């Protein structure tokens, strides 16, 4: 069962559709001041096959910033009905504008994504992400309505009210940030609420990097199936790539996005199945098309076909952003490597934070780790044992020895939006 017929298009037909749409996208883009400059000597005639996209220069976040706010619009401002800005996790946010057609096609993509996880119009869907400028609010809201599910615009935070809504309206599906999902599960436990007694069955989790281990924790603690949801404001927001019921990578909706994975240093495509930077092109956006956008998100294509029958390729869980990389004592470290180690240690609780600081001339890394309450009451020797084990597991993985600080459950501050995993206290 599929939401849209294009989900199972044979590959060659899908590629023909991509070429046709890419040509149209170039024609459209050439109406914007930025692309008139940027796409010198390129026209729709330059494209005869998907591979011809390599003739086109990349678009970077800096390009978007330099042409902020209106430099990429292809139509008069009065044709636009909505805007969003990115969360600004890695710097100045970027602004994206949508025509009504753009909003309709975005809603349909989100509806398709939700459907792929098993959500139907009979579900009651609670959107627990922030509304407002963040695309996860209105993006899922209209997607869910498009699907026909009863949609509760709960917004972020206020855990007690979230629980009440879930109980009162027998909510079956939620959208929630992974870091908040763990905090939320903890609150349920604290209140003595058995998740098995709730009607929840599906959680859509995304918008920030998280490991397979974290997904498993969420699934166990909430007695729910959790599906990975990937998107970014520059590509509309959520609904770019999504897991289906097989939970084996996220189908990237290739009728609407042309995906490439490149080596971020050489900008050449990586070999099949290798990890690299995801580059995306909008194929159906009219008001603000973006071509060969360097997402800075690191992933790989998953080879082979998915048992669900969808022909759209899958990407792996995002390993991190290329600019998330920490360099300590000359070693490259990604926060997700640390999360993966921590979440495999049974005494570790649900939250952690990484601090970088100077010690003399050297950079040091401190990992603050919440420990389950049951272990925090143990005597010193037990805690020291846990600390030693965490330290050695981490240094095996990241190749430097971090300072490990054990923290009481719930003592690391919880933010309402995306979790801040790395705090850099180093002198700049
Ligand atoms: P910002 O880039 O400022 O955080 P957005 O709100 O547009 O702004 O967030 C998009 C980014 O969030 C993506 O580029 C990616 O880095 C991250 N992201 C989104 N979904 C996921 C996911 N499922 N897994 C990992 N990271 C994700
Ligand atoms: Zn599938």
Short mmCIF file of C-alpha atoms and ligand atoms in Angstrom, two decimals:
data_model
loop_
_atom_site.label_atom_id
_atom_site.label_comp_id
_atom_site.label_asym_id
_atom_site.label_seq_id
_atom_site.Cartn_x
_atom_site.Cartn_y
_atom_site.Cartn_z
CA UNK A 1 0.00 0.00 0.00
CA UNK A 2 1.43 3.33 -1.04
CA UNK A 3 0.35 6.92 -0.73
CA UNK A 4 1.49 8.00 -4.17
CA UNK A 5 2.01 6.04 -7.40
CA UNK A 6 5.46 7.56 -7.97
CA UNK A 7 6.78 5.73 -4.90
CA UNK A 8 7.10 2.51 -6.92
CA UNK A 9 8.04 3.89 -10.34
CA UNK A 10 10.60 1.66 -12.07
CA UNK A 11 14.08 3.24 -11.79
CA UNK A 12 14.41 4.19 -15.45
CA UNK A 13 11.05 5.97 -15.38
CA UNK A 14 11.99 7.70 -12.16
CA UNK A 15 15.19 8.93 -13.77
CA UNK A 16 13.35 10.21 -16.84
CA UNK A 17 11.03 12.10 -14.51
CA UNK A 18 14.05 13.52 -12.68
CA UNK A 19 15.63 14.75 -15.92
CA UNK A 20 12.39 16.38 -17.04
CA UNK A 21 11.95 18.05 -13.65
CA UNK A 22 15.58 19.10 -13.42
CA UNK A 23 15.28 20.90 -16.74
CA UNK A 24 12.18 22.72 -15.51
CA UNK A 25 13.92 23.54 -12.25
CA UNK A 26 16.83 25.15 -14.09
CA UNK A 27 14.45 27.18 -16.22
CA UNK A 28 12.66 28.35 -13.10
CA UNK A 29 15.87 29.05 -11.18
CA UNK A 30 17.11 31.30 -13.97
CA UNK A 31 14.40 33.75 -12.97
CA UNK A 32 16.15 34.44 -9.67
CA UNK A 33 18.92 37.07 -9.36
CA UNK A 34 21.23 34.59 -7.62
CA UNK A 35 20.97 31.78 -10.17
CA UNK A 36 21.20 34.17 -13.13
CA UNK A 37 24.68 34.94 -11.84
CA UNK A 38 25.49 31.48 -10.54
CA UNK A 39 24.40 29.41 -13.56
CA UNK A 40 26.36 31.19 -16.24
CA UNK A 41 26.43 29.13 -19.46
CA UNK A 42 23.94 26.61 -18.02
CA UNK A 43 20.46 26.17 -19.39
CA UNK A 44 17.90 23.39 -19.44
CA UNK A 45 19.56 22.33 -22.73
CA UNK A 46 22.66 21.38 -20.75
CA UNK A 47 20.80 18.47 -19.18
CA UNK A 48 20.15 15.23 -21.06
CA UNK A 49 20.59 12.70 -18.29
CA UNK A 50 20.72 12.73 -14.50
CA UNK A 51 24.51 12.67 -14.55
CA UNK A 52 24.59 15.99 -16.39
CA UNK A 53 23.79 17.64 -13.07
CA UNK A 54 27.56 17.54 -12.47
CA UNK A 55 27.90 20.41 -14.95
CA UNK A 56 26.14 22.68 -12.48
CA UNK A 57 27.99 24.40 -9.62
CA UNK A 58 27.04 23.64 -6.02
CA UNK A 59 24.91 25.96 -3.92
CA UNK A 60 26.19 26.44 -0.37
CA UNK A 61 24.76 27.75 2.85
CA UNK A 62 27.05 30.77 2.36
CA UNK A 63 25.39 31.46 -1.00
CA UNK A 64 22.03 31.45 0.75
CA UNK A 65 23.32 33.77 3.46
CA UNK A 66 24.91 36.16 0.95
CA UNK A 67 21.62 36.39 -0.95
CA UNK A 68 19.46 36.68 2.15
CA UNK A 69 16.58 37.31 2.22
CA UNK A 70 15.05 37.45 -1.26
CA UNK A 71 17.87 36.75 -3.72
CA UNK A 72 16.71 33.24 -4.69
CA UNK A 73 13.07 34.01 -5.38
CA UNK A 74 11.93 33.22 -8.91
CA UNK A 75 8.59 34.96 -8.67
CA UNK A 76 7.20 38.25 -7.39
CA UNK A 77 7.06 38.46 -3.62
CA UNK A 78 3.28 38.63 -3.70
CA UNK A 79 3.16 35.03 -5.04
CA UNK A 80 4.55 33.70 -1.77
CA UNK A 81 2.40 32.75 1.18
CA UNK A 82 4.79 31.40 3.84
CA UNK A 83 8.35 31.50 5.05
CA UNK A 84 10.41 29.49 7.49
CA UNK A 85 13.94 29.86 8.75
CA UNK A 86 16.34 27.10 9.71
CA UNK A 87 17.04 26.51 13.39
CA UNK A 88 20.47 28.13 13.11
CA UNK A 89 22.23 25.20 14.74
CA UNK A 90 25.48 25.99 12.95
CA UNK A 91 25.29 29.74 12.46
CA UNK A 92 23.11 32.40 10.90
CA UNK A 93 19.78 30.87 9.91
CA UNK A 94 18.63 30.83 6.30
CA UNK A 95 15.16 31.89 5.13
CA UNK A 96 13.05 29.83 2.74
CA UNK A 97 9.88 31.04 1.00
CA UNK A 98 6.98 28.96 -0.27
CA UNK A 99 4.21 29.56 -2.80
CA UNK A 100 0.88 27.80 -2.21
CA UNK A 101 1.90 25.12 -4.73
CA UNK A 102 5.14 24.60 -2.83
CA UNK A 103 3.25 24.19 0.43
CA UNK A 104 0.83 21.72 -1.16
CA UNK A 105 3.60 19.55 -2.55
CA UNK A 106 5.48 19.68 0.77
CA UNK A 107 2.35 18.59 2.68
CA UNK A 108 1.89 15.75 0.27
CA UNK A 109 5.51 14.62 0.81
CA UNK A 110 5.06 14.65 4.58
CA UNK A 111 1.77 12.75 4.25
CA UNK A 112 3.53 10.17 2.07
CA UNK A 113 6.30 9.85 4.64
CA UNK A 114 3.88 9.36 7.51
CA UNK A 115 1.93 6.80 5.50
CA UNK A 116 5.15 4.83 4.88
CA UNK A 117 5.49 4.31 8.65
CA UNK A 118 1.97 2.94 8.92
CA UNK A 119 0.09 6.07 10.00
CA UNK A 120 -3.39 6.25 8.51
CA UNK A 121 -6.32 8.65 8.59
CA UNK A 122 -7.71 6.65 11.49
CA UNK A 123 -4.75 7.68 13.66
CA UNK A 124 -4.65 10.51 16.16
CA UNK A 125 -1.40 12.38 15.63
CA UNK A 126 0.15 14.64 18.25
CA UNK A 127 2.79 17.00 16.92
CA UNK A 128 5.15 17.58 19.84
CA UNK A 129 7.64 19.76 18.01
CA UNK A 130 7.95 23.54 18.20
CA UNK A 131 5.63 25.49 15.94
CA UNK A 132 6.64 28.84 14.50
CA UNK A 133 9.68 29.36 12.32
CA UNK A 134 10.90 25.75 12.80
CA UNK A 135 9.63 23.61 9.91
CA UNK A 136 8.88 20.58 12.13
CA UNK A 137 5.74 22.26 13.48
CA UNK A 138 3.71 23.42 10.50
CA UNK A 139 5.42 20.89 8.20
CA UNK A 140 4.09 17.89 10.10
CA UNK A 141 0.87 19.67 10.91
CA UNK A 142 -0.22 20.17 7.32
CA UNK A 143 1.24 16.81 6.28
CA UNK A 144 -0.85 15.03 8.87
CA UNK A 145 -3.98 16.92 7.87
CA UNK A 146 -3.29 16.10 4.24
CA UNK A 147 -3.14 12.44 5.23
CA UNK A 148 -6.44 12.91 6.99
CA UNK A 149 -5.35 12.05 10.52
CA UNK A 150 -6.81 13.92 13.47
CA UNK A 151 -3.99 16.35 14.23
CA UNK A 152 -3.20 17.78 17.66
CA UNK A 153 -0.91 20.83 17.44
CA UNK A 154 0.59 20.31 20.90
CA UNK A 155 3.87 22.14 20.23
CA UNK A 156 7.07 21.57 22.21
CA UNK A 157 7.60 21.14 25.93
CA UNK A 158 5.11 21.15 28.81
CA UNK A 159 5.40 17.45 29.44
CA UNK A 160 2.44 17.20 31.82
CA UNK A 161 0.12 18.67 29.21
CA UNK A 162 1.54 16.39 26.51
CA UNK A 163 0.76 13.36 28.65
CA UNK A 164 -2.75 14.60 29.37
CA UNK A 165 -3.44 15.13 25.65
CA UNK A 166 -2.15 11.65 24.83
CA UNK A 167 -4.40 10.09 27.46
CA UNK A 168 -7.51 12.21 26.85
CA UNK A 169 -7.55 11.82 23.08
CA UNK A 170 -6.08 8.29 22.81
CA UNK A 171 -3.21 9.52 20.69
CA UNK A 172 -1.67 6.79 18.53
CA UNK A 173 1.20 8.59 16.78
CA UNK A 174 3.55 11.39 17.76
CA UNK A 175 6.28 13.51 16.25
CA UNK A 176 9.02 14.25 18.75
CA UNK A 177 12.71 15.19 18.82
CA UNK A 178 14.81 12.18 19.90
CA UNK A 179 16.44 14.05 22.82
CA UNK A 180 13.03 15.13 24.08
CA UNK A 181 11.61 11.62 23.58
CA UNK A 182 14.07 10.28 26.16
CA UNK A 183 13.24 13.06 28.58
CA UNK A 184 9.54 12.47 27.97
CA UNK A 185 9.92 8.74 28.66
CA UNK A 186 11.66 9.56 31.91
CA UNK A 187 8.77 11.80 32.96
CA UNK A 188 6.32 8.98 32.29
CA UNK A 189 8.39 6.70 34.51
CA UNK A 190 8.56 9.33 37.23
CA UNK A 191 4.78 9.71 37.15
CA UNK A 192 4.38 5.94 37.32
CA UNK A 193 2.63 5.81 33.93
CA UNK A 194 2.99 2.50 32.14
CA UNK A 195 3.44 3.26 28.41
CA UNK A 196 1.83 -0.09 27.61
CA UNK A 197 -1.43 1.33 28.96
CA UNK A 198 -1.26 4.26 26.51
CA UNK A 199 -2.55 3.96 22.97
CA UNK A 200 0.70 5.16 21.39
CA UNK A 201 2.09 2.97 18.62
CA UNK A 202 4.27 5.13 16.38
CA UNK A 203 6.83 7.90 16.99
CA UNK A 204 8.40 9.93 14.22
CA UNK A 205 11.80 11.06 15.44
CA UNK A 206 14.29 13.24 13.66
CA UNK A 207 15.57 16.78 13.16
CA UNK A 208 18.77 15.96 15.05
CA UNK A 209 21.38 13.23 14.87
CA UNK A 210 20.75 10.18 17.02
CA UNK A 211 22.07 6.65 17.02
CA UNK A 212 20.38 3.29 16.48
CA UNK A 213 20.91 2.68 20.22
CA UNK A 214 18.93 5.82 21.05
CA UNK A 215 16.12 4.68 18.76
CA UNK A 216 16.03 1.35 20.60
CA UNK A 217 15.85 3.13 23.96
CA UNK A 218 12.96 5.25 22.73
CA UNK A 219 11.15 2.18 21.41
CA UNK A 220 11.59 0.24 24.63
CA UNK A 221 10.83 3.05 27.02
CA UNK A 222 7.71 4.20 25.19
CA UNK A 223 6.64 0.77 23.94
CA UNK A 224 6.38 2.20 20.47
CA UNK A 225 7.93 1.90 16.99
CA UNK A 226 10.22 4.84 16.23
CA UNK A 227 10.89 5.93 12.64
CA UNK A 228 13.72 8.15 11.54
CA UNK A 229 12.63 11.35 9.82
CA UNK A 230 15.07 13.50 7.84
CA UNK A 231 14.63 16.92 6.37
CA UNK A 232 16.07 20.39 6.33
CA UNK A 233 14.57 23.82 5.92
CA UNK A 234 16.44 24.51 2.67
CA UNK A 235 14.63 21.48 1.16
CA UNK A 236 11.21 22.51 2.64
CA UNK A 237 11.68 20.83 6.02
CA UNK A 238 10.64 17.32 7.09
CA UNK A 239 9.61 14.84 4.41
CA UNK A 240 12.87 14.68 2.43
CA UNK A 241 13.79 11.12 3.48
CA UNK A 242 11.90 8.79 5.76
CA UNK A 243 11.98 5.26 7.06
CA UNK A 244 9.29 2.83 5.99
CA UNK A 245 8.02 0.03 8.23
CA UNK A 246 11.20 -1.97 7.57
CA UNK A 247 13.30 0.61 9.43
CA UNK A 248 16.30 -0.09 7.25
CA UNK A 249 17.37 3.34 6.06
CA UNK A 250 15.37 6.32 4.88
CA UNK A 251 13.81 6.42 1.41
CA UNK A 252 14.74 9.70 -0.19
CA UNK A 253 11.80 10.93 -2.25
CA UNK A 254 13.61 11.01 -5.54
CA UNK A 255 10.73 12.29 -7.65
CA UNK A 256 11.04 15.55 -5.69
CA UNK A 257 14.72 15.60 -4.67
CA UNK A 258 17.75 14.65 -6.70
CA UNK A 259 20.33 13.21 -4.31
CA UNK A 260 24.10 12.90 -4.68
CA UNK A 261 26.72 11.92 -2.13
CA UNK A 262 30.12 13.54 -2.54
CA UNK A 263 33.50 13.55 -0.88
CA UNK A 264 33.39 16.91 0.94
CA UNK A 265 37.05 17.60 0.13
CA UNK A 266 37.28 16.64 -3.53
CA UNK A 267 33.57 17.26 -4.32
CA UNK A 268 33.63 14.09 -6.44
CA UNK A 269 30.96 11.41 -5.97
CA UNK A 270 31.97 8.79 -3.39
CA UNK A 271 32.12 5.12 -4.36
CA UNK A 272 28.86 3.13 -4.00
CA UNK A 273 27.90 2.70 -0.37
CA UNK A 274 30.63 5.01 0.96
CA UNK A 275 29.89 7.74 3.42
CA UNK A 276 30.03 11.35 2.21
CA UNK A 277 28.15 14.64 2.14
CA UNK A 278 24.59 14.61 0.90
CA UNK A 279 23.88 17.08 -1.91
CA UNK A 280 20.26 17.76 -2.79
CA UNK A 281 18.37 19.46 -5.60
CA UNK A 282 14.71 20.39 -5.36
CA UNK A 283 12.81 19.01 -8.38
CA UNK A 284 9.31 20.33 -7.80
CA UNK A 285 9.76 23.61 -5.98
CA UNK A 286 8.64 26.62 -8.03
CA UNK A 287 9.14 29.68 -5.81
CA UNK A 288 12.63 29.05 -4.53
CA UNK A 289 14.31 26.10 -6.27
CA UNK A 290 17.75 25.17 -4.92
CA UNK A 291 20.20 23.24 -7.06
CA UNK A 292 23.00 20.99 -5.77
CA UNK A 293 22.70 22.19 -2.20
CA UNK A 294 25.55 21.05 0.02
CA UNK A 295 23.69 19.90 3.12
CA UNK A 296 26.87 19.16 5.12
CA UNK A 297 25.05 16.07 6.41
CA UNK A 298 27.06 12.89 6.26
CA UNK A 299 25.46 9.65 5.12
CA UNK A 300 25.69 6.89 2.51
CA UNK A 301 23.35 5.27 0.05
CA UNK A 302 22.16 1.86 1.17
CA UNK A 303 22.60 -0.63 -1.60
CA UNK A 304 19.92 -3.09 -2.70
CA UNK A 305 16.17 -2.81 -2.75
CA UNK A 306 13.80 -2.44 0.18
CA UNK A 307 11.24 -5.21 0.79
CA UNK A 308 8.48 -2.56 0.94
CA UNK A 309 8.59 -2.26 -2.86
CA UNK A 310 9.41 1.44 -2.99
CA UNK A 311 12.00 2.11 -5.68
CA UNK A 312 13.39 5.31 -4.16
CA UNK A 313 16.90 4.80 -2.81
CA UNK A 314 17.58 4.77 0.91
CA UNK A 315 20.14 6.76 2.86
CA UNK A 316 21.63 5.64 6.12
CA UNK A 317 21.05 7.33 9.46
CA UNK A 318 22.87 10.71 9.40
CA UNK A 319 26.30 10.19 10.95
CA UNK A 320 26.58 13.89 11.79
CA UNK A 321 27.24 17.15 10.05
CA UNK A 322 30.60 17.75 8.49
CA UNK A 323 30.84 20.86 10.68
CA UNK A 324 29.98 18.89 13.85
CA UNK A 325 33.36 17.33 13.77
CA UNK A 326 35.43 18.03 16.86
CA UNK A 327 39.20 18.07 16.60
CA UNK A 328 40.92 17.27 19.88
CA UNK A 329 44.65 16.62 20.02
CA UNK A 330 44.64 16.24 16.26
CA UNK A 331 42.00 13.51 16.29
CA UNK A 332 38.68 13.91 14.46
CA UNK A 333 35.67 13.00 16.58
CA UNK A 334 31.96 13.00 15.81
CA UNK A 335 29.49 13.39 18.69
CA UNK A 336 27.56 10.35 17.42
CA UNK A 337 30.58 8.12 18.08
CA UNK A 338 30.36 9.17 21.70
CA UNK A 339 26.59 8.66 21.87
CA UNK A 340 26.92 5.19 20.42
CA UNK A 341 29.43 4.12 23.06
CA UNK A 342 27.43 5.64 25.92
CA UNK A 343 24.09 4.19 24.93
CA UNK A 344 25.59 0.69 24.97
CA UNK A 345 26.63 0.95 28.61
CA UNK A 346 23.81 -0.34 30.84
CA UNK A 347 24.37 2.06 33.75
CA UNK A 348 24.23 5.13 31.52
CA UNK A 349 21.03 7.16 31.76
CA UNK A 350 19.42 9.11 28.96
CA UNK A 351 21.40 12.30 28.54
CA UNK A 352 24.98 13.39 27.98
CA UNK A 353 26.94 16.45 27.01
CA UNK A 354 30.38 17.01 25.56
CA UNK A 355 32.56 19.92 26.70
CA UNK A 356 35.73 21.10 25.06
CA UNK A 357 38.14 23.15 27.14
CA UNK A 358 41.76 24.27 27.31
CA UNK A 359 44.24 22.86 29.71
CA UNK A 360 47.53 24.65 29.28
CA UNK A 361 48.15 24.59 25.57
CA UNK A 362 46.16 21.43 25.01
CA UNK A 363 42.54 20.92 24.07
CA UNK A 364 40.71 18.58 26.38
CA UNK A 365 37.38 16.86 26.12
CA UNK A 366 35.03 16.27 29.01
CA UNK A 367 32.00 14.00 28.69
CA UNK A 368 29.25 14.54 31.23
CA UNK A 369 27.14 11.42 31.49
CA UNK A 370 23.89 10.91 33.35
CA UNK A 371 23.80 7.67 35.31
CA UNK A 372 20.61 5.77 36.12
CA UNK A 373 19.34 6.63 39.61
CA UNK A 374 19.71 3.03 40.79
CA UNK A 375 23.50 3.28 40.43
CA UNK A 376 23.93 6.75 41.84
CA UNK A 377 23.19 5.58 45.37
CA UNK A 378 25.91 2.93 45.19
CA UNK A 379 29.16 3.43 47.06
CA UNK A 380 32.11 5.35 45.64
CA UNK A 381 33.96 2.28 44.42
CA UNK A 382 31.07 1.22 42.24
CA UNK A 383 30.79 4.68 40.73
CA UNK A 384 34.53 4.80 40.13
CA UNK A 385 34.27 1.45 38.38
CA UNK A 386 31.52 2.77 36.11
CA UNK A 387 33.54 5.89 35.37
CA UNK A 388 36.60 3.83 34.47
CA UNK A 389 34.62 1.59 32.16
CA UNK A 390 33.03 4.54 30.36
CA UNK A 391 36.41 6.24 30.00
CA UNK A 392 38.06 3.22 28.50
CA UNK A 393 35.14 2.42 26.17
CA UNK A 394 35.21 6.02 24.93
CA UNK A 395 38.96 6.19 24.47
CA UNK A 396 38.88 2.95 22.47
CA UNK A 397 36.38 4.55 20.11
CA UNK A 398 37.58 8.14 19.83
CA UNK A 399 41.30 7.49 20.40
CA UNK A 400 41.75 10.23 22.99
CA UNK A 401 41.04 9.81 26.68
CA UNK A 402 38.22 12.06 27.80
CA UNK A 403 37.51 13.23 31.34
CA UNK A 404 34.31 11.49 32.28
CA UNK A 405 32.04 13.13 34.80
CA UNK A 406 29.14 11.11 36.17
CA UNK A 407 25.98 13.12 36.66
CA UNK A 408 22.72 12.47 38.42
CA UNK A 409 19.79 11.51 36.21
CA UNK A 410 18.01 14.58 34.86
CA UNK A 411 20.76 17.03 35.88
CA UNK A 412 21.89 17.98 32.38
CA UNK A 413 19.66 20.84 31.28
CA UNK A 414 17.00 19.86 28.73
CA UNK A 415 16.34 22.33 25.93
CA UNK A 416 13.01 22.65 24.20
CA UNK A 417 14.46 22.52 20.71
CA UNK A 418 17.38 20.55 19.36
CA UNK A 419 19.78 19.26 22.02
CA UNK A 420 23.10 21.05 22.32
CA UNK A 421 25.49 18.13 22.50
CA UNK A 422 28.78 20.01 22.31
CA UNK A 423 29.76 23.01 24.40
CA UNK A 424 32.98 24.63 23.29
CA UNK A 425 34.66 26.49 26.13
CA UNK A 426 38.02 26.79 24.38
CA UNK A 427 39.67 30.20 23.90
CA UNK A 428 39.19 31.14 20.30
P1 LIG B 1 19.62 23.72 11.26
O1 LIG B 1 20.45 23.22 10.11
O2 LIG B 1 19.97 25.12 11.64
O3 LIG B 1 19.53 22.79 12.44
P2 LIG B 1 17.00 22.86 10.31
O4 LIG B 1 15.97 23.03 11.36
O5 LIG B 1 16.63 23.11 8.91
O6 LIG B 1 18.17 23.84 10.68
O7 LIG B 1 17.57 21.40 10.48
C1 LIG B 1 18.05 20.60 9.42
C2 LIG B 1 19.22 19.79 9.88
O8 LIG B 1 18.88 18.98 11.00
C3 LIG B 1 19.72 18.82 8.84
O9 LIG B 1 20.58 19.44 7.90
C4 LIG B 1 20.45 17.80 9.70
O10 LIG B 1 21.74 18.24 10.06
C5 LIG B 1 19.59 17.74 10.95
N1 LIG B 1 18.65 16.61 10.85
C6 LIG B 1 17.38 16.64 10.40
N2 LIG B 1 16.82 15.41 10.47
C7 LIG B 1 17.75 14.57 10.96
C8 LIG B 1 17.80 13.17 11.25
N3 LIG B 1 16.76 12.37 11.08
N4 LIG B 1 18.96 12.68 11.72
C9 LIG B 1 20.04 13.47 11.89
N5 LIG B 1 20.06 14.78 11.66
C10 LIG B 1 18.93 15.34 11.19
ZN1 LIG B 2 11.03 0.56 2.30
#
